[in-house]
Amino acid sequence: TNFPMFEYDETDRRWVADFTYVATRAGIVYVAFVVDIYSRAIVGWAAATHKRAKLVLDALQMALWRRDHDDHPAGPGLIHHSDAGSQYVSFVFTAHLIEAGIDASIGTVGDALDNALMESTIGLYKTELIKKDGPWRSLADVELATAGYVDWFNHKRLHTAIGGVPPTEYEAAYYAQTQPDPEAGP
């Protein structure tokens, strides 16, 4: 498999993050995402009825847990890119990045150009799930539907930017090429 060249040509080198809102009958629900730029996989997400720093921190913690759980821990050398929202420049979020050995890259205020991949992913989420399957009743409904959407997005949705395959397939091919098979022997 030939991998297209991005700014980084390997997984877990650059993540991009942002959040959006979903109107429900019970009020606004905010949904935060973390996406691996290389594979386009949604590696972390969180939903809440607030947009405090904890929302984006929960999405980051899910991403770190998921990568660690899959035996591909992220950390030193990883760049986390976001806009300049107060959640992403907060002390608690910045401290967590530093503790994990992750470098922060923050865009300029009012400029979504360097966050375009995340804006695109959120647009797909809104079109393929939120607008299609709404109206939504509550946070619990949005969380359940988002969990199903992320699973579908990562395991079944074909992405033209990565050769017309789902992110998990793209990552599996990457790891097959870059990591020795422990069963193959010397």
JSON list of C-alpha atoms in Angstrom, two decimals:
[
{"chain": "A", "resi": 1, "resn": "THR", "atom": "CA", "xyz": [0.00, 0.00, 0.00]},
{"chain": "A", "resi": 2, "resn": "ASN", "atom": "CA", "xyz": [1.31, 3.43, -0.86]},
{"chain": "A", "resi": 3, "resn": "PHE", "atom": "CA", "xyz": [0.44, 6.04, 1.73]},
{"chain": "A", "resi": 4, "resn": "PRO", "atom": "CA", "xyz": [-0.24, 9.59, 0.55]},
{"chain": "A", "resi": 5, "resn": "MET", "atom": "CA", "xyz": [2.07, 12.20, 1.99]},
{"chain": "A", "resi": 6, "resn": "PHE", "atom": "CA", "xyz": [0.55, 14.49, 4.57]},
{"chain": "A", "resi": 7, "resn": "GLU", "atom": "CA", "xyz": [2.38, 16.89, 6.80]},
{"chain": "A", "resi": 8, "resn": "TYR", "atom": "CA", "xyz": [3.24, 13.75, 8.78]},
{"chain": "A", "resi": 9, "resn": "ASP", "atom": "CA", "xyz": [3.34, 10.39, 7.08]},
{"chain": "A", "resi": 10, "resn": "GLU", "atom": "CA", "xyz": [2.65, 8.33, 10.17]},
{"chain": "A", "resi": 11, "resn": "THR", "atom": "CA", "xyz": [-0.14, 7.97, 12.67]},
{"chain": "A", "resi": 12, "resn": "ASP", "atom": "CA", "xyz": [-0.21, 9.78, 16.02]},
{"chain": "A", "resi": 13, "resn": "ARG", "atom": "CA", "xyz": [2.14, 12.57, 14.97]},
{"chain": "A", "resi": 14, "resn": "ARG", "atom": "CA", "xyz": [-0.50, 15.29, 14.60]},
{"chain": "A", "resi": 15, "resn": "TRP", "atom": "CA", "xyz": [-4.01, 15.44, 16.03]},
{"chain": "A", "resi": 16, "resn": "VAL", "atom": "CA", "xyz": [-6.57, 18.16, 15.42]},
{"chain": "A", "resi": 17, "resn": "ALA", "atom": "CA", "xyz": [-9.44, 18.98, 17.78]},
{"chain": "A", "resi": 18, "resn": "ASP", "atom": "CA", "xyz": [-12.58, 21.08, 18.03]},
{"chain": "A", "resi": 19, "resn": "PHE", "atom": "CA", "xyz": [-16.15, 20.87, 19.28]},
{"chain": "A", "resi": 20, "resn": "THR", "atom": "CA", "xyz": [-19.63, 21.65, 18.05]},
{"chain": "A", "resi": 21, "resn": "TYR", "atom": "CA", "xyz": [-23.10, 21.88, 19.49]},
{"chain": "A", "resi": 22, "resn": "VAL", "atom": "CA", "xyz": [-26.30, 19.87, 19.01]},
{"chain": "A", "resi": 23, "resn": "ALA", "atom": "CA", "xyz": [-29.72, 21.27, 19.85]},
{"chain": "A", "resi": 24, "resn": "THR", "atom": "CA", "xyz": [-31.83, 18.86, 21.92]},
{"chain": "A", "resi": 25, "resn": "ARG", "atom": "CA", "xyz": [-35.25, 19.16, 23.53]},
{"chain": "A", "resi": 26, "resn": "ALA", "atom": "CA", "xyz": [-33.46, 19.31, 26.91]},
{"chain": "A", "resi": 27, "resn": "GLY", "atom": "CA", "xyz": [-31.04, 22.06, 25.83]},
{"chain": "A", "resi": 28, "resn": "ILE", "atom": "CA", "xyz": [-27.72, 22.38, 24.01]},
{"chain": "A", "resi": 29, "resn": "VAL", "atom": "CA", "xyz": [-25.26, 19.47, 24.00]},
{"chain": "A", "resi": 30, "resn": "TYR", "atom": "CA", "xyz": [-21.62, 20.10, 23.08]},
{"chain": "A", "resi": 31, "resn": "VAL", "atom": "CA", "xyz": [-19.61, 17.37, 21.35]},
{"chain": "A", "resi": 32, "resn": "ALA", "atom": "CA", "xyz": [-15.79, 17.53, 21.18]},
{"chain": "A", "resi": 33, "resn": "PHE", "atom": "CA", "xyz": [-13.65, 15.47, 18.80]},
{"chain": "A", "resi": 34, "resn": "VAL", "atom": "CA", "xyz": [-9.97, 14.61, 18.37]},
{"chain": "A", "resi": 35, "resn": "VAL", "atom": "CA", "xyz": [-8.92, 13.39, 14.89]},
{"chain": "A", "resi": 36, "resn": "ASP", "atom": "CA", "xyz": [-5.63, 11.83, 13.77]},
{"chain": "A", "resi": 37, "resn": "ILE", "atom": "CA", "xyz": [-4.62, 13.81, 10.68]},
{"chain": "A", "resi": 38, "resn": "TYR", "atom": "CA", "xyz": [-2.78, 10.88, 9.09]},
{"chain": "A", "resi": 39, "resn": "SER", "atom": "CA", "xyz": [-5.59, 8.33, 9.17]},
{"chain": "A", "resi": 40, "resn": "ARG", "atom": "CA", "xyz": [-8.61, 10.63, 9.59]},
{"chain": "A", "resi": 41, "resn": "ALA", "atom": "CA", "xyz": [-9.69, 8.42, 12.53]},
{"chain": "A", "resi": 42, "resn": "ILE", "atom": "CA", "xyz": [-11.76, 9.99, 15.29]},
{"chain": "A", "resi": 43, "resn": "VAL", "atom": "CA", "xyz": [-9.50, 8.93, 18.15]},
{"chain": "A", "resi": 44, "resn": "GLY", "atom": "CA", "xyz": [-11.40, 10.66, 20.93]},
{"chain": "A", "resi": 45, "resn": "TRP", "atom": "CA", "xyz": [-14.68, 12.38, 21.61]},
{"chain": "A", "resi": 46, "resn": "ALA", "atom": "CA", "xyz": [-16.81, 13.60, 24.51]},
{"chain": "A", "resi": 47, "resn": "ALA", "atom": "CA", "xyz": [-20.25, 15.11, 24.98]},
{"chain": "A", "resi": 48, "resn": "ALA", "atom": "CA", "xyz": [-21.55, 17.38, 27.74]},
{"chain": "A", "resi": 49, "resn": "THR", "atom": "CA", "xyz": [-24.16, 20.02, 28.49]},
{"chain": "A", "resi": 50, "resn": "HIS", "atom": "CA", "xyz": [-21.37, 22.57, 29.05]},
{"chain": "A", "resi": 51, "resn": "LYS", "atom": "CA", "xyz": [-18.42, 23.80, 27.05]},
{"chain": "A", "resi": 52, "resn": "ARG", "atom": "CA", "xyz": [-15.89, 24.10, 29.85]},
{"chain": "A", "resi": 53, "resn": "ALA", "atom": "CA", "xyz": [-12.31, 22.82, 29.51]},
{"chain": "A", "resi": 54, "resn": "LYS", "atom": "CA", "xyz": [-13.39, 19.44, 30.93]},
{"chain": "A", "resi": 55, "resn": "LEU", "atom": "CA", "xyz": [-15.26, 18.71, 27.68]},
{"chain": "A", "resi": 56, "resn": "VAL", "atom": "CA", "xyz": [-12.16, 18.95, 25.49]},
{"chain": "A", "resi": 57, "resn": "LEU", "atom": "CA", "xyz": [-9.99, 17.33, 28.16]},
{"chain": "A", "resi": 58, "resn": "ASP", "atom": "CA", "xyz": [-12.33, 14.33, 28.24]},
{"chain": "A", "resi": 59, "resn": "ALA", "atom": "CA", "xyz": [-12.01, 13.97, 24.44]},
{"chain": "A", "resi": 60, "resn": "LEU", "atom": "CA", "xyz": [-8.21, 14.14, 24.70]},
{"chain": "A", "resi": 61, "resn": "GLN", "atom": "CA", "xyz": [-8.16, 11.60, 27.54]},
{"chain": "A", "resi": 62, "resn": "MET", "atom": "CA", "xyz": [-10.31, 9.22, 25.47]},
{"chain": "A", "resi": 63, "resn": "ALA", "atom": "CA", "xyz": [-7.89, 9.57, 22.54]},
{"chain": "A", "resi": 64, "resn": "LEU", "atom": "CA", "xyz": [-4.88, 8.85, 24.73]},
{"chain": "A", "resi": 65, "resn": "TRP", "atom": "CA", "xyz": [-6.64, 5.90, 26.41]},
{"chain": "A", "resi": 66, "resn": "ARG", "atom": "CA", "xyz": [-7.74, 4.47, 23.06]},
{"chain": "A", "resi": 67, "resn": "ARG", "atom": "CA", "xyz": [-4.25, 4.59, 21.59]},
{"chain": "A", "resi": 68, "resn": "ASP", "atom": "CA", "xyz": [-2.75, 3.09, 24.73]},
{"chain": "A", "resi": 69, "resn": "HIS", "atom": "CA", "xyz": [-5.44, 0.38, 24.83]},
{"chain": "A", "resi": 70, "resn": "ASP", "atom": "CA", "xyz": [-4.66, -0.49, 21.18]},
{"chain": "A", "resi": 71, "resn": "ASP", "atom": "CA", "xyz": [-0.94, -0.87, 22.06]},
{"chain": "A", "resi": 72, "resn": "HIS", "atom": "CA", "xyz": [-0.03, 2.23, 20.05]},
{"chain": "A", "resi": 73, "resn": "PRO", "atom": "CA", "xyz": [0.47, 4.84, 22.79]},
{"chain": "A", "resi": 74, "resn": "ALA", "atom": "CA", "xyz": [0.67, 8.45, 21.74]},
{"chain": "A", "resi": 75, "resn": "GLY", "atom": "CA", "xyz": [2.79, 10.94, 23.55]},
{"chain": "A", "resi": 76, "resn": "PRO", "atom": "CA", "xyz": [6.14, 12.63, 23.04]},
{"chain": "A", "resi": 77, "resn": "GLY", "atom": "CA", "xyz": [6.40, 14.02, 19.52]},
{"chain": "A", "resi": 78, "resn": "LEU", "atom": "CA", "xyz": [2.63, 14.28, 19.09]},
{"chain": "A", "resi": 79, "resn": "ILE", "atom": "CA", "xyz": [1.31, 17.73, 18.18]},
{"chain": "A", "resi": 80, "resn": "HIS", "atom": "CA", "xyz": [-2.24, 18.58, 19.27]},
{"chain": "A", "resi": 81, "resn": "HIS", "atom": "CA", "xyz": [-3.73, 21.31, 17.10]},
{"chain": "A", "resi": 82, "resn": "SER", "atom": "CA", "xyz": [-6.81, 23.33, 18.00]},
{"chain": "A", "resi": 83, "resn": "ASP", "atom": "CA", "xyz": [-8.27, 26.76, 17.62]},
{"chain": "A", "resi": 84, "resn": "ALA", "atom": "CA", "xyz": [-7.64, 29.43, 20.25]},
{"chain": "A", "resi": 85, "resn": "GLY", "atom": "CA", "xyz": [-10.81, 28.75, 22.20]},
{"chain": "A", "resi": 86, "resn": "SER", "atom": "CA", "xyz": [-10.60, 29.27, 25.95]},
{"chain": "A", "resi": 87, "resn": "GLN", "atom": "CA", "xyz": [-11.02, 25.52, 26.57]},
{"chain": "A", "resi": 88, "resn": "TYR", "atom": "CA", "xyz": [-7.85, 24.70, 24.62]},
{"chain": "A", "resi": 89, "resn": "VAL", "atom": "CA", "xyz": [-5.72, 27.45, 26.19]},
{"chain": "A", "resi": 90, "resn": "SER", "atom": "CA", "xyz": [-6.92, 26.78, 29.73]},
{"chain": "A", "resi": 91, "resn": "PHE", "atom": "CA", "xyz": [-4.41, 25.92, 32.42]},
{"chain": "A", "resi": 92, "resn": "VAL", "atom": "CA", "xyz": [-5.90, 22.47, 33.09]},
{"chain": "A", "resi": 93, "resn": "PHE", "atom": "CA", "xyz": [-5.84, 21.46, 29.41]},
{"chain": "A", "resi": 94, "resn": "THR", "atom": "CA", "xyz": [-2.34, 22.85, 28.79]},
{"chain": "A", "resi": 95, "resn": "ALA", "atom": "CA", "xyz": [-1.02, 21.13, 31.92]},
{"chain": "A", "resi": 96, "resn": "HIS", "atom": "CA", "xyz": [-2.44, 17.81, 30.72]},
{"chain": "A", "resi": 97, "resn": "LEU", "atom": "CA", "xyz": [-0.73, 18.20, 27.34]},
{"chain": "A", "resi": 98, "resn": "ILE", "atom": "CA", "xyz": [2.58, 18.98, 29.03]},
{"chain": "A", "resi": 99, "resn": "GLU", "atom": "CA", "xyz": [2.23, 16.01, 31.40]},
{"chain": "A", "resi": 100, "resn": "ALA", "atom": "CA", "xyz": [1.59, 13.69, 28.42]},
{"chain": "A", "resi": 101, "resn": "GLY", "atom": "CA", "xyz": [4.55, 15.11, 26.48]},
{"chain": "A", "resi": 102, "resn": "ILE", "atom": "CA", "xyz": [2.29, 16.52, 23.77]},
{"chain": "A", "resi": 103, "resn": "ASP", "atom": "CA", "xyz": [3.05, 19.80, 22.04]},
{"chain": "A", "resi": 104, "resn": "ALA", "atom": "CA", "xyz": [0.21, 22.29, 21.57]},
{"chain": "A", "resi": 105, "resn": "SER", "atom": "CA", "xyz": [-0.35, 24.09, 18.30]},
{"chain": "A", "resi": 106, "resn": "ILE", "atom": "CA", "xyz": [-3.00, 26.77, 18.53]},
{"chain": "A", "resi": 107, "resn": "GLY", "atom": "CA", "xyz": [-4.45, 28.60, 15.56]},
{"chain": "A", "resi": 108, "resn": "THR", "atom": "CA", "xyz": [-5.05, 32.32, 15.42]},
{"chain": "A", "resi": 109, "resn": "VAL", "atom": "CA", "xyz": [-8.31, 33.77, 16.68]},
{"chain": "A", "resi": 110, "resn": "GLY", "atom": "CA", "xyz": [-11.04, 33.83, 14.04]},
{"chain": "A", "resi": 111, "resn": "ASP", "atom": "CA", "xyz": [-9.10, 31.74, 11.50]},
{"chain": "A", "resi": 112, "resn": "ALA", "atom": "CA", "xyz": [-10.41, 28.24, 10.76]},
{"chain": "A", "resi": 113, "resn": "LEU", "atom": "CA", "xyz": [-8.00, 27.59, 7.88]},
{"chain": "A", "resi": 114, "resn": "ASP", "atom": "CA", "xyz": [-5.46, 25.66, 9.91]},
{"chain": "A", "resi": 115, "resn": "ASN", "atom": "CA", "xyz": [-8.32, 23.71, 11.51]},
{"chain": "A", "resi": 116, "resn": "ALA", "atom": "CA", "xyz": [-10.01, 22.86, 8.19]},
{"chain": "A", "resi": 117, "resn": "LEU", "atom": "CA", "xyz": [-9.80, 19.07, 8.62]},
{"chain": "A", "resi": 118, "resn": "MET", "atom": "CA", "xyz": [-11.63, 19.30, 11.94]},
{"chain": "A", "resi": 119, "resn": "GLU", "atom": "CA", "xyz": [-14.26, 21.62, 10.47]},
{"chain": "A", "resi": 120, "resn": "SER", "atom": "CA", "xyz": [-14.76, 19.07, 7.68]},
{"chain": "A", "resi": 121, "resn": "THR", "atom": "CA", "xyz": [-15.11, 16.18, 10.14]},
{"chain": "A", "resi": 122, "resn": "ILE", "atom": "CA", "xyz": [-17.64, 18.12, 12.20]},
{"chain": "A", "resi": 123, "resn": "GLY", "atom": "CA", "xyz": [-19.53, 18.96, 8.98]},
{"chain": "A", "resi": 124, "resn": "LEU", "atom": "CA", "xyz": [-19.72, 15.26, 8.13]},
{"chain": "A", "resi": 125, "resn": "TYR", "atom": "CA", "xyz": [-20.91, 14.45, 11.67]},
{"chain": "A", "resi": 126, "resn": "LYS", "atom": "CA", "xyz": [-23.64, 17.07, 11.43]},
{"chain": "A", "resi": 127, "resn": "THR", "atom": "CA", "xyz": [-24.73, 15.98, 7.93]},
{"chain": "A", "resi": 128, "resn": "GLU", "atom": "CA", "xyz": [-24.43, 12.21, 8.31]},
{"chain": "A", "resi": 129, "resn": "LEU", "atom": "CA", "xyz": [-25.88, 11.93, 11.82]},
{"chain": "A", "resi": 130, "resn": "ILE", "atom": "CA", "xyz": [-27.22, 15.01, 13.55]},
{"chain": "A", "resi": 131, "resn": "LYS", "atom": "CA", "xyz": [-29.36, 16.52, 10.76]},
{"chain": "A", "resi": 132, "resn": "LYS", "atom": "CA", "xyz": [-30.33, 13.11, 9.38]},
{"chain": "A", "resi": 133, "resn": "ASP", "atom": "CA", "xyz": [-31.46, 11.41, 12.59]},
{"chain": "A", "resi": 134, "resn": "GLY", "atom": "CA", "xyz": [-32.69, 14.34, 14.74]},
{"chain": "A", "resi": 135, "resn": "PRO", "atom": "CA", "xyz": [-34.49, 15.86, 16.50]},
{"chain": "A", "resi": 136, "resn": "TRP", "atom": "CA", "xyz": [-32.60, 14.87, 19.62]},
{"chain": "A", "resi": 137, "resn": "ARG", "atom": "CA", "xyz": [-34.10, 14.49, 23.08]},
{"chain": "A", "resi": 138, "resn": "SER", "atom": "CA", "xyz": [-31.14, 14.69, 25.47]},
{"chain": "A", "resi": 139, "resn": "LEU", "atom": "CA", "xyz": [-27.45, 14.35, 26.17]},
{"chain": "A", "resi": 140, "resn": "ALA", "atom": "CA", "xyz": [-27.87, 10.57, 26.52]},
{"chain": "A", "resi": 141, "resn": "ASP", "atom": "CA", "xyz": [-29.42, 10.31, 23.03]},
{"chain": "A", "resi": 142, "resn": "VAL", "atom": "CA", "xyz": [-26.59, 12.33, 21.48]},
{"chain": "A", "resi": 143, "resn": "GLU", "atom": "CA", "xyz": [-23.93, 10.31, 23.32]},
{"chain": "A", "resi": 144, "resn": "LEU", "atom": "CA", "xyz": [-25.37, 6.96, 22.23]},
{"chain": "A", "resi": 145, "resn": "ALA", "atom": "CA", "xyz": [-25.77, 8.07, 18.61]},
{"chain": "A", "resi": 146, "resn": "THR", "atom": "CA", "xyz": [-22.29, 9.64, 18.56]},
{"chain": "A", "resi": 147, "resn": "ALA", "atom": "CA", "xyz": [-20.70, 6.43, 19.86]},
{"chain": "A", "resi": 148, "resn": "GLY", "atom": "CA", "xyz": [-22.34, 4.51, 17.01]},
{"chain": "A", "resi": 149, "resn": "TYR", "atom": "CA", "xyz": [-21.36, 7.16, 14.48]},
{"chain": "A", "resi": 150, "resn": "VAL", "atom": "CA", "xyz": [-17.71, 7.18, 15.55]},
{"chain": "A", "resi": 151, "resn": "ASP", "atom": "CA", "xyz": [-17.59, 3.39, 15.30]},
{"chain": "A", "resi": 152, "resn": "TRP", "atom": "CA", "xyz": [-19.09, 3.52, 11.79]},
{"chain": "A", "resi": 153, "resn": "PHE", "atom": "CA", "xyz": [-16.87, 6.47, 10.77]},
{"chain": "A", "resi": 154, "resn": "ASN", "atom": "CA", "xyz": [-13.70, 4.69, 11.85]},
{"chain": "A", "resi": 155, "resn": "HIS", "atom": "CA", "xyz": [-14.54, 1.14, 10.73]},
{"chain": "A", "resi": 156, "resn": "LYS", "atom": "CA", "xyz": [-16.81, 1.44, 7.69]},
{"chain": "A", "resi": 157, "resn": "ARG", "atom": "CA", "xyz": [-16.87, 4.93, 6.18]},
{"chain": "A", "resi": 158, "resn": "LEU", "atom": "CA", "xyz": [-14.68, 5.18, 3.10]},
{"chain": "A", "resi": 159, "resn": "HIS", "atom": "CA", "xyz": [-12.40, 8.23, 2.96]},
{"chain": "A", "resi": 160, "resn": "THR", "atom": "CA", "xyz": [-11.07, 9.37, -0.40]},
{"chain": "A", "resi": 161, "resn": "ALA", "atom": "CA", "xyz": [-8.17, 11.25, 1.23]},
{"chain": "A", "resi": 162, "resn": "ILE", "atom": "CA", "xyz": [-6.72, 7.93, 2.46]},
{"chain": "A", "resi": 163, "resn": "GLY", "atom": "CA", "xyz": [-7.28, 5.80, -0.62]},
{"chain": "A", "resi": 164, "resn": "GLY", "atom": "CA", "xyz": [-10.98, 4.99, -0.28]},
{"chain": "A", "resi": 165, "resn": "VAL", "atom": "CA", "xyz": [-10.69, 2.86, 2.87]},
{"chain": "A", "resi": 166, "resn": "PRO", "atom": "CA", "xyz": [-11.90, 3.32, 6.45]},
{"chain": "A", "resi": 167, "resn": "PRO", "atom": "CA", "xyz": [-9.43, 4.82, 8.98]},
{"chain": "A", "resi": 168, "resn": "THR", "atom": "CA", "xyz": [-8.98, 1.57, 10.93]},
{"chain": "A", "resi": 169, "resn": "GLU", "atom": "CA", "xyz": [-8.07, -0.30, 7.74]},
{"chain": "A", "resi": 170, "resn": "TYR", "atom": "CA", "xyz": [-5.65, 2.45, 6.77]},
{"chain": "A", "resi": 171, "resn": "GLU", "atom": "CA", "xyz": [-4.01, 2.34, 10.19]},
{"chain": "A", "resi": 172, "resn": "ALA", "atom": "CA", "xyz": [-3.81, -1.47, 10.14]},
{"chain": "A", "resi": 173, "resn": "ALA", "atom": "CA", "xyz": [-1.97, -1.32, 6.80]},
{"chain": "A", "resi": 174, "resn": "TYR", "atom": "CA", "xyz": [0.37, 1.32, 8.23]},
{"chain": "A", "resi": 175, "resn": "TYR", "atom": "CA", "xyz": [1.18, -0.78, 11.31]},
{"chain": "A", "resi": 176, "resn": "ALA", "atom": "CA", "xyz": [1.64, -3.92, 9.17]},
{"chain": "A", "resi": 177, "resn": "GLN", "atom": "CA", "xyz": [4.30, -2.06, 7.18]},
{"chain": "A", "resi": 178, "resn": "THR", "atom": "CA", "xyz": [6.05, -0.34, 10.05]},
{"chain": "A", "resi": 179, "resn": "GLN", "atom": "CA", "xyz": [6.01, -2.87, 12.88]},
{"chain": "A", "resi": 180, "resn": "PRO", "atom": "CA", "xyz": [7.51, -6.35, 12.74]},
{"chain": "A", "resi": 181, "resn": "ASP", "atom": "CA", "xyz": [5.16, -9.29, 13.11]},
{"chain": "A", "resi": 182, "resn": "PRO", "atom": "CA", "xyz": [6.02, -10.90, 16.50]},
{"chain": "A", "resi": 183, "resn": "GLU", "atom": "CA", "xyz": [4.81, -14.28, 15.20]},
{"chain": "A", "resi": 184, "resn": "ALA", "atom": "CA", "xyz": [7.11, -14.20, 12.17]},
{"chain": "A", "resi": 185, "resn": "GLY", "atom": "CA", "xyz": [10.25, -14.88, 14.24]},
{"chain": "A", "resi": 186, "resn": "PRO", "atom": "CA", "xyz": [13.80, -13.69, 13.45]}
]
